[in-house]
Short mmCIF file of C-alpha atoms and ligand atoms in Angstrom, two decimals:
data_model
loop_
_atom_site.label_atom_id
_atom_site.label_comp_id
_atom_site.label_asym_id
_atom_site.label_seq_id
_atom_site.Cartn_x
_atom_site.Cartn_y
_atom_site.Cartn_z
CA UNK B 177 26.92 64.07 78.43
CA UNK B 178 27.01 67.91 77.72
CA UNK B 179 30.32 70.28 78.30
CA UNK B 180 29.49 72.78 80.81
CA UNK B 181 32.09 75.96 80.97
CA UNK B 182 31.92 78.08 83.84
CA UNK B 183 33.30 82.02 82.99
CA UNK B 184 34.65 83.73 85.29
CA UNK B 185 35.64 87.54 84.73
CA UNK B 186 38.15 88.66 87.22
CA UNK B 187 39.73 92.44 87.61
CA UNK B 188 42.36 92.22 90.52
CA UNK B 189 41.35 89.38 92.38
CA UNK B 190 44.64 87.74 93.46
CA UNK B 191 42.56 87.88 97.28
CA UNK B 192 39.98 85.54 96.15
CA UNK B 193 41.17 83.40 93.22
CA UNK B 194 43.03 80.58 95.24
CA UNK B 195 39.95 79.58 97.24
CA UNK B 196 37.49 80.37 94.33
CA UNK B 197 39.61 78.21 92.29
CA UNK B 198 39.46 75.42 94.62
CA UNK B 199 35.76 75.55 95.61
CA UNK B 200 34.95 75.54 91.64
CA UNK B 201 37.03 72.39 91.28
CA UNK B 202 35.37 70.34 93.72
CA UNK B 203 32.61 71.51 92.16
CA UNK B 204 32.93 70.58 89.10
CA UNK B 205 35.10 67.06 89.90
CA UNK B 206 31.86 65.80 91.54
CA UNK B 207 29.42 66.95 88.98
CA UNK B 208 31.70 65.36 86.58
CA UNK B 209 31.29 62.10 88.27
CA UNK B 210 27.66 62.48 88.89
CA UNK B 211 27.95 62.13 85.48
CA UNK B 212 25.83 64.91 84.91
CA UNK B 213 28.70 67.12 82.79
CA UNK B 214 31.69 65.74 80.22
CA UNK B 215 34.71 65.23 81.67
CA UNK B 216 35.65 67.86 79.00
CA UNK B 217 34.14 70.55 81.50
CA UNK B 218 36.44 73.73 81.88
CA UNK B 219 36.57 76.37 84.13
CA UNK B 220 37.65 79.40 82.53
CA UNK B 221 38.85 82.67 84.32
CA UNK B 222 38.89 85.78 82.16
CA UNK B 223 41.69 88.19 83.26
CA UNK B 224 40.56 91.83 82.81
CA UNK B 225 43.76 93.72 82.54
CA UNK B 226 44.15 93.23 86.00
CA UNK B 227 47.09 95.28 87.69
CA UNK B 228 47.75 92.80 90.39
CA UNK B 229 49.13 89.23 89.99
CA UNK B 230 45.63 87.73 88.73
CA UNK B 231 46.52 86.54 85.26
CA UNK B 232 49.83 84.40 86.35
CA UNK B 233 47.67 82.68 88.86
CA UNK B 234 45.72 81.92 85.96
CA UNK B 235 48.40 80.68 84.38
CA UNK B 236 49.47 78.54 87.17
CA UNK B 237 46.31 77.01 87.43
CA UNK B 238 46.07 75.94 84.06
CA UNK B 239 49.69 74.63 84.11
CA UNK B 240 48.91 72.39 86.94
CA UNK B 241 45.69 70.95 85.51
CA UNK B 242 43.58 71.41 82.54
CA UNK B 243 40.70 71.53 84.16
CA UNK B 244 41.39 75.22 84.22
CA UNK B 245 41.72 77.70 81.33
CA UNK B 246 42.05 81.33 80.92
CA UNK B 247 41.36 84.22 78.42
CA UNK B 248 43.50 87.26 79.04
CA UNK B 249 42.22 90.63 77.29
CA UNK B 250 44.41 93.05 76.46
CA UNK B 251 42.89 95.94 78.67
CA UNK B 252 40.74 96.47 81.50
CA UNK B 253 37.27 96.75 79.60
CA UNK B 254 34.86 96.05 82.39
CA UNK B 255 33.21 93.66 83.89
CA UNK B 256 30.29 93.33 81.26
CA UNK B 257 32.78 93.24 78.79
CA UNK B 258 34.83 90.80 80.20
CA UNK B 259 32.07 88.65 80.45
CA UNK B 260 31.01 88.95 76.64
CA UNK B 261 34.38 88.15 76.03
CA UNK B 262 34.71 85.00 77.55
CA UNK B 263 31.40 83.12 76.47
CA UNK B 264 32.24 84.44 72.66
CA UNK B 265 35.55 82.94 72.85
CA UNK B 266 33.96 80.00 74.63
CA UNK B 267 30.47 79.06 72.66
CA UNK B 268 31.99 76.83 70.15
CA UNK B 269 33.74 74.52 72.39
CA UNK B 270 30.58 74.38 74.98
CA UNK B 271 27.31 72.74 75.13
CA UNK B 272 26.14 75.19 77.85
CA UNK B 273 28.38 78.18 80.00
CA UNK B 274 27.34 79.47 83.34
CA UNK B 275 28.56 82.61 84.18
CA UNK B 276 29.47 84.04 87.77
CA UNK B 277 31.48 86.14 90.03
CA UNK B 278 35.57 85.82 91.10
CA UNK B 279 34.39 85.85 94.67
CA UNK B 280 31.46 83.65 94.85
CA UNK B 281 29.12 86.44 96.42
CA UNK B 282 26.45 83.40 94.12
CA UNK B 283 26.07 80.12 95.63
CA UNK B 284 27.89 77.85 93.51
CA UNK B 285 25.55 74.88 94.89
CA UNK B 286 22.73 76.22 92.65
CA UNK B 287 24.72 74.57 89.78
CA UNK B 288 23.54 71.02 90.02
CA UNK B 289 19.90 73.03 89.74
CA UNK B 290 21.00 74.69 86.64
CA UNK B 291 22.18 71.41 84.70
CA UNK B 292 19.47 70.27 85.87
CA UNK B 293 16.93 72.34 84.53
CA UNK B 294 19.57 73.09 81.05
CA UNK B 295 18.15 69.33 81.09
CA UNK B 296 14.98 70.06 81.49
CA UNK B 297 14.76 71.37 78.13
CA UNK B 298 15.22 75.28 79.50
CA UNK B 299 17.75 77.38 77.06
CA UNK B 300 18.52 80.07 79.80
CA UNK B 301 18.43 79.57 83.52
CA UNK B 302 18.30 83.06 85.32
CA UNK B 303 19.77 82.48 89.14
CA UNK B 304 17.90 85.01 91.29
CA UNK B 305 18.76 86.32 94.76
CA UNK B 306 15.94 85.12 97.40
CA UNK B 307 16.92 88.18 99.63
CA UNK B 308 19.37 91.03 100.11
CA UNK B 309 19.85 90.68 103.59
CA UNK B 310 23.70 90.35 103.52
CA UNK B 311 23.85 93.56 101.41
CA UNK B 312 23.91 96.98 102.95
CA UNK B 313 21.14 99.17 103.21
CA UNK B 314 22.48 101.95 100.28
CA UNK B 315 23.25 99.06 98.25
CA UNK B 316 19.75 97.37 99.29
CA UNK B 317 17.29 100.35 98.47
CA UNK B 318 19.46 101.76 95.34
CA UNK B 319 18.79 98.41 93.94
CA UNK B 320 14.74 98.11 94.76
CA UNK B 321 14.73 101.94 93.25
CA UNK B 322 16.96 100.46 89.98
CA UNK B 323 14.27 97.75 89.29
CA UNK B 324 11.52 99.89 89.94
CA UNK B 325 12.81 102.60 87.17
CA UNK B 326 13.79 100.15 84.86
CA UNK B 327 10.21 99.03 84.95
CA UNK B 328 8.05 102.07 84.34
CA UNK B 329 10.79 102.66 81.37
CA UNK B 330 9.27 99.56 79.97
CA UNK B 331 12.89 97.29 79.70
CA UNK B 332 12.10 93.75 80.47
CA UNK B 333 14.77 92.67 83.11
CA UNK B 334 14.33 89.48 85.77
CA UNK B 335 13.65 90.80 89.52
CA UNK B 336 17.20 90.24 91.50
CA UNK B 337 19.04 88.83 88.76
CA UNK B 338 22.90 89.82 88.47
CA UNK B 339 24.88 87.97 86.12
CA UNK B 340 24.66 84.56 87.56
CA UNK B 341 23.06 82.58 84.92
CA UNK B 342 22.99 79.54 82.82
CA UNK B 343 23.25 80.05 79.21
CA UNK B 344 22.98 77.38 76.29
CA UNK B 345 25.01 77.17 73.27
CA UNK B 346 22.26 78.20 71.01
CA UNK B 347 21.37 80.96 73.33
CA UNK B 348 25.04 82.16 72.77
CA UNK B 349 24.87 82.24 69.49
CA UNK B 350 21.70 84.40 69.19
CA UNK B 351 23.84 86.14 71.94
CA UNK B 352 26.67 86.80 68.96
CA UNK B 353 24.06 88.57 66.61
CA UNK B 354 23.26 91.55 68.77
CA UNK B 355 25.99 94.11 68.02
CA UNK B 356 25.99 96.86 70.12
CA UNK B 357 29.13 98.54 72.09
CA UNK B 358 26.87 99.67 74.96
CA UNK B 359 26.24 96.79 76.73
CA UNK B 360 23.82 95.78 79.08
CA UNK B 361 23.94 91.74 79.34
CA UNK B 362 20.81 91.18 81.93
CA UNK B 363 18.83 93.09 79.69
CA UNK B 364 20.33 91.47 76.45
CA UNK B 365 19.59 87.96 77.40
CA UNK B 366 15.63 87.88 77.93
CA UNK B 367 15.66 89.56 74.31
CA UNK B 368 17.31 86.19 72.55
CA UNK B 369 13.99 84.78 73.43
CA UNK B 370 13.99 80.69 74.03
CA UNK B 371 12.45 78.58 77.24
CA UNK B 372 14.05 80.20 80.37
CA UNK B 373 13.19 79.56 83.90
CA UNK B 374 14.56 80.69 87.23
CA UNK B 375 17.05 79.15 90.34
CA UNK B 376 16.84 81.39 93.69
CA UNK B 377 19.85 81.27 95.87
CA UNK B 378 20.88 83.05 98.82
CA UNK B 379 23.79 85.90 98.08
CA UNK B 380 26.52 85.70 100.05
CA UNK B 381 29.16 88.55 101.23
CA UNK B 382 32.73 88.70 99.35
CA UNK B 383 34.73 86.42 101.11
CA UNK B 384 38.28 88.48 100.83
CA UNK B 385 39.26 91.14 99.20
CA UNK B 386 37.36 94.49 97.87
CA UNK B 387 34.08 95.29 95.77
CA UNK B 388 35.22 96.38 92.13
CA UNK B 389 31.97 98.27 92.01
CA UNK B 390 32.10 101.43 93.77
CA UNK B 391 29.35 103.91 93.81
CA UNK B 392 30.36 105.74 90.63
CA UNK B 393 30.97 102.65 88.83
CA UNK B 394 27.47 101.52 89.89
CA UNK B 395 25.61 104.58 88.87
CA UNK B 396 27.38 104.94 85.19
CA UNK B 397 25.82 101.41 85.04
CA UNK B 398 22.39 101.96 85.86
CA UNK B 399 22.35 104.76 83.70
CA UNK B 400 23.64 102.85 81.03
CA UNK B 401 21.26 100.01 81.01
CA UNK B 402 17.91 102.31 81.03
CA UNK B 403 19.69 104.68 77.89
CA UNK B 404 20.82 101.71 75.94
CA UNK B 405 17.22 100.54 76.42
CA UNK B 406 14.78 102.84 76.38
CA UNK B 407 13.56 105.78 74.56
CA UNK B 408 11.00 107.29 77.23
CA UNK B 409 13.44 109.38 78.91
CA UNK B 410 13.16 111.73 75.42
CA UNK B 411 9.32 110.89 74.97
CA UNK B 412 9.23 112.01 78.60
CA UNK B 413 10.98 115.58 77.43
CA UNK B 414 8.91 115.52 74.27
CA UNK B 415 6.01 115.72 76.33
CA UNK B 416 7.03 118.18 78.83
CA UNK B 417 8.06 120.61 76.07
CA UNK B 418 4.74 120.12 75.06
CA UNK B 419 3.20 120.93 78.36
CA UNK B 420 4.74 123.64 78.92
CA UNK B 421 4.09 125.40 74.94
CA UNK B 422 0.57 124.58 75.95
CA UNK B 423 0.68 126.61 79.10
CA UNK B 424 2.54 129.53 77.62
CA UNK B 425 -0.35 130.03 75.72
CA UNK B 426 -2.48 130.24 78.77
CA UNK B 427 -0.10 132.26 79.90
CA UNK B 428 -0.33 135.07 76.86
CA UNK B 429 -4.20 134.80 77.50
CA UNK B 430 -3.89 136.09 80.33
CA UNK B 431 -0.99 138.51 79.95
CA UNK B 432 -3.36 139.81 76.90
CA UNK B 433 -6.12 140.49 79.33
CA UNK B 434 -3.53 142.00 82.01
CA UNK B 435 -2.65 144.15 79.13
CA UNK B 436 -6.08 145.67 78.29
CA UNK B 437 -7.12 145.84 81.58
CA UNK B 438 -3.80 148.41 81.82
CA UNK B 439 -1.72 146.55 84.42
CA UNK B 440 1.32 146.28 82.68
CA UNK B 441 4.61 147.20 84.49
CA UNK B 442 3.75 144.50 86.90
CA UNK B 443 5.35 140.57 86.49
CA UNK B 444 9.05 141.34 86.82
CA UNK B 445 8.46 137.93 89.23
CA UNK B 446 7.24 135.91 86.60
CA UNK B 447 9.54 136.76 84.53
CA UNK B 448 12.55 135.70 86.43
CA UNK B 449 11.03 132.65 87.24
CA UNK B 450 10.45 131.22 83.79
CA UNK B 451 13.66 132.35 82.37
CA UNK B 452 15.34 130.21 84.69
CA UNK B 453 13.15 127.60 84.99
CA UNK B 454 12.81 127.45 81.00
CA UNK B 455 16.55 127.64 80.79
CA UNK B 456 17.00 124.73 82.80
CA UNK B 457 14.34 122.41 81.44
CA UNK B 458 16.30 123.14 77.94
CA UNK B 459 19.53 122.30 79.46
CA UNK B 460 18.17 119.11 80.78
CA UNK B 461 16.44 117.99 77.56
CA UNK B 462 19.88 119.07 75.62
CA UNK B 463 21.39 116.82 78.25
CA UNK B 464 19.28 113.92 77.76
CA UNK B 465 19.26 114.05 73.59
CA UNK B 466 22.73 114.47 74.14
CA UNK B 467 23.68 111.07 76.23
CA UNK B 468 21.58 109.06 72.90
CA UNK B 469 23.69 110.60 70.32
CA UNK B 470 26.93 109.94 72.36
CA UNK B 471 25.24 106.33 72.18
CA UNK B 472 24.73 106.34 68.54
CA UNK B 473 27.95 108.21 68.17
CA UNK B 474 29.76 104.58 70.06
CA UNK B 475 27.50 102.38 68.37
CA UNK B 476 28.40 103.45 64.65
CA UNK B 477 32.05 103.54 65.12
CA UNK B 478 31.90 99.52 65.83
CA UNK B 479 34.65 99.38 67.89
CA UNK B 480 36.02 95.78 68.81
CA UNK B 481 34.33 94.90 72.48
CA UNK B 482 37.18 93.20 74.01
CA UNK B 483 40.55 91.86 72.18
CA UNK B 484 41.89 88.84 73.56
CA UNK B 485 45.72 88.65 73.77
CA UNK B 486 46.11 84.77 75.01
CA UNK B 487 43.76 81.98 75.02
CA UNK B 488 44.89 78.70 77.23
CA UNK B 489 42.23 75.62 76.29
CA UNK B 490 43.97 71.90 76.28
CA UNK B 491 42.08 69.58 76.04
N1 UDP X 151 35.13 92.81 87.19
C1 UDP X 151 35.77 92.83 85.93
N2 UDP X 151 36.18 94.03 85.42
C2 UDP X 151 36.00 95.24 86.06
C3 UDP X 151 35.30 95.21 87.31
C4 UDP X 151 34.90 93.99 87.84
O1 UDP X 151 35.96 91.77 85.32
O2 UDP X 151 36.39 96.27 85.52
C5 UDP X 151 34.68 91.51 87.76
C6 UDP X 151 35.18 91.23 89.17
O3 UDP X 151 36.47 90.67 89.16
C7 UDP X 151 34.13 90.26 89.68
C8 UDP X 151 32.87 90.73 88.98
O4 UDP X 151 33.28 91.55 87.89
O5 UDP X 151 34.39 88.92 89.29
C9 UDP X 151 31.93 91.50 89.90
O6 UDP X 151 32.66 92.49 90.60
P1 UDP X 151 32.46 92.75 92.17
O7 UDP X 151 32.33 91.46 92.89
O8 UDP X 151 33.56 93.65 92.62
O9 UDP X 151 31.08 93.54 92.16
P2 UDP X 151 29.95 93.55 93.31
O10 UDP X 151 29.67 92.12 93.66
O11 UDP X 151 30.51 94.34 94.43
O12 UDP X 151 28.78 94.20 92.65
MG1 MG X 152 30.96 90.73 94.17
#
């Protein structure tokens, strides 16, 4: 029987972690004696320099049974982060990790599907959301538009897929060789390559306590995940500038034939108009170059992803 971990990245969830902690546990207790995961099974909660009383209910979990572990970081780094921390630390002591949300917003009752189909022969099992009904209607439509965007820049992402997915422990370690500081884990995984196939469950709301994810947070990420994989956004100004040195000569054309046909004090309009229009396009492509050298600028520098400061695993 294989040793399914399930990781768990958690940023001030003291609301949610008693009943998330108890709802896992059943969980796992019967797949355990379904006998479809090792007894070995851990659930493993990875405290994200959390400001609230998260990582001593941690600590109490695992103290009262060993079912539980936890990773604490040394710093808030994020949930993506977070989450690369904990199946790194994990991946040698696992046959297969699922990863998923403090508050359950994923149905944990898609797990017996994803063991299922991890037994199937599948390396990673994507869980997908069958509808965002439950969501609201900004979070709804910025999400279609997301997709949508990511798509025409060409990055290969699966439709509706957070971070609720199955990964296995070769996966993980093809995981391990890709280096980079910006990270963008749904758009990582499809890259490892392997069989993968999809579970669609229903999303539910958070069931206590408040969204980590507010608006800014949200946007900073989307813009993240089409920089740190795609180029077209600078093909796209390459292009324009392009265009637009193409029309200027047009443009001289016919301010050369304005000019010998004597008309000549006129096109103060003109004028104004491309001066600022030209000076904005440059500030925009500036802009854009800029945000991929602030990349390349993170990337060389290496910097450690996460540190962990305490890792409690008995077995
Ligand atoms: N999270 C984290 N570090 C952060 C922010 C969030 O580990 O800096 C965790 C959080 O505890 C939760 C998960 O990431 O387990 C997703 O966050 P949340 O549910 O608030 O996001 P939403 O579902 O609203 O998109
Ligand atoms: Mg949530």
């Amino acid at each position: 029987m294989e040793i399914l971990y399930l990781v768990i990245p958690c940023y001030n969830e003291e609301a949610v972690l008693k009943e998330t902690s108890k709802r896992l546990k059943i969980k796992m207790e019967d797949l355990i004696k379904k006998k479809k995961i090792s007894k070995d099974s851990k659930i493993v909660f990875v405290n994200d320099g959390s400001k609230d009383n998260t990582w001593n209910l941690i600590k109490e979990f695992h103290q009262k049974d060993k079912l539980f572990s936890g990773i604490n970081l040394s710093r808030n780094r994020g949930h993506q982060n977070a989450l690369l921390a904990g199946l790194m630390t994990v991946k040698e002591e696992a046959d297969m990790v699922i990863s998923l949300d403090a508050d359950l917003q994923d149905d944990i009752d898609v797990i017996d599907q994803f063991v299922e189909e991890y037994y199937n022969g599948f390396d990673i099992v994507y869980g997908v959301r069958s509808s965002r009904k439950k969501d609201t209607f900004f979070k709804r439509n910025s999400a279609l538009m997301f997709y949508r965007m990511m798509e025409k820049m060409g990055v290969q992402i699966v439709y509706n897929h957070a971070d609720y997915r199955l990964m296995s422990k070769r996966t993980l370690n093809g995981l391990a060789e890709f280096k980079e500081v910006n990270l963008f884990l749904r758009g990582m995984v499809p890259l490892i390559g392997y069989k993968s196939t999809t579970v669609t469950y229903e999303r539910a709301e958070r069931f206590a306590g408040e969204s980590k994810y507010p608006l800014k947070k949200m946007l900073s990420f989307a813009f993240d995940g089409i920089t740190s994989f795609s180029i077209k956004p600078i093909r796209f100004i390459l292009f324009l500038g392009l265009f637009i040195f193409l029309s200027s000569i047009i443009i001289l054309i016919y301010a050369l034939i304005r000019y010998f046909k004597g008309a000549v004090i006129l096109g103060w309009t003109s004028l104004i108009v491309s001066i600022w229009a030209l000076g904005g396009l440059q500030l925009f492509a500036i802009g854009i170059i800029g945000e991929y050298i602030g990349k390349v600028y993170m990337e060389t520098k290496k910097r450690p992803r996460f540190i962990v400061e305490e890792y409690l695993n008995e077995k």
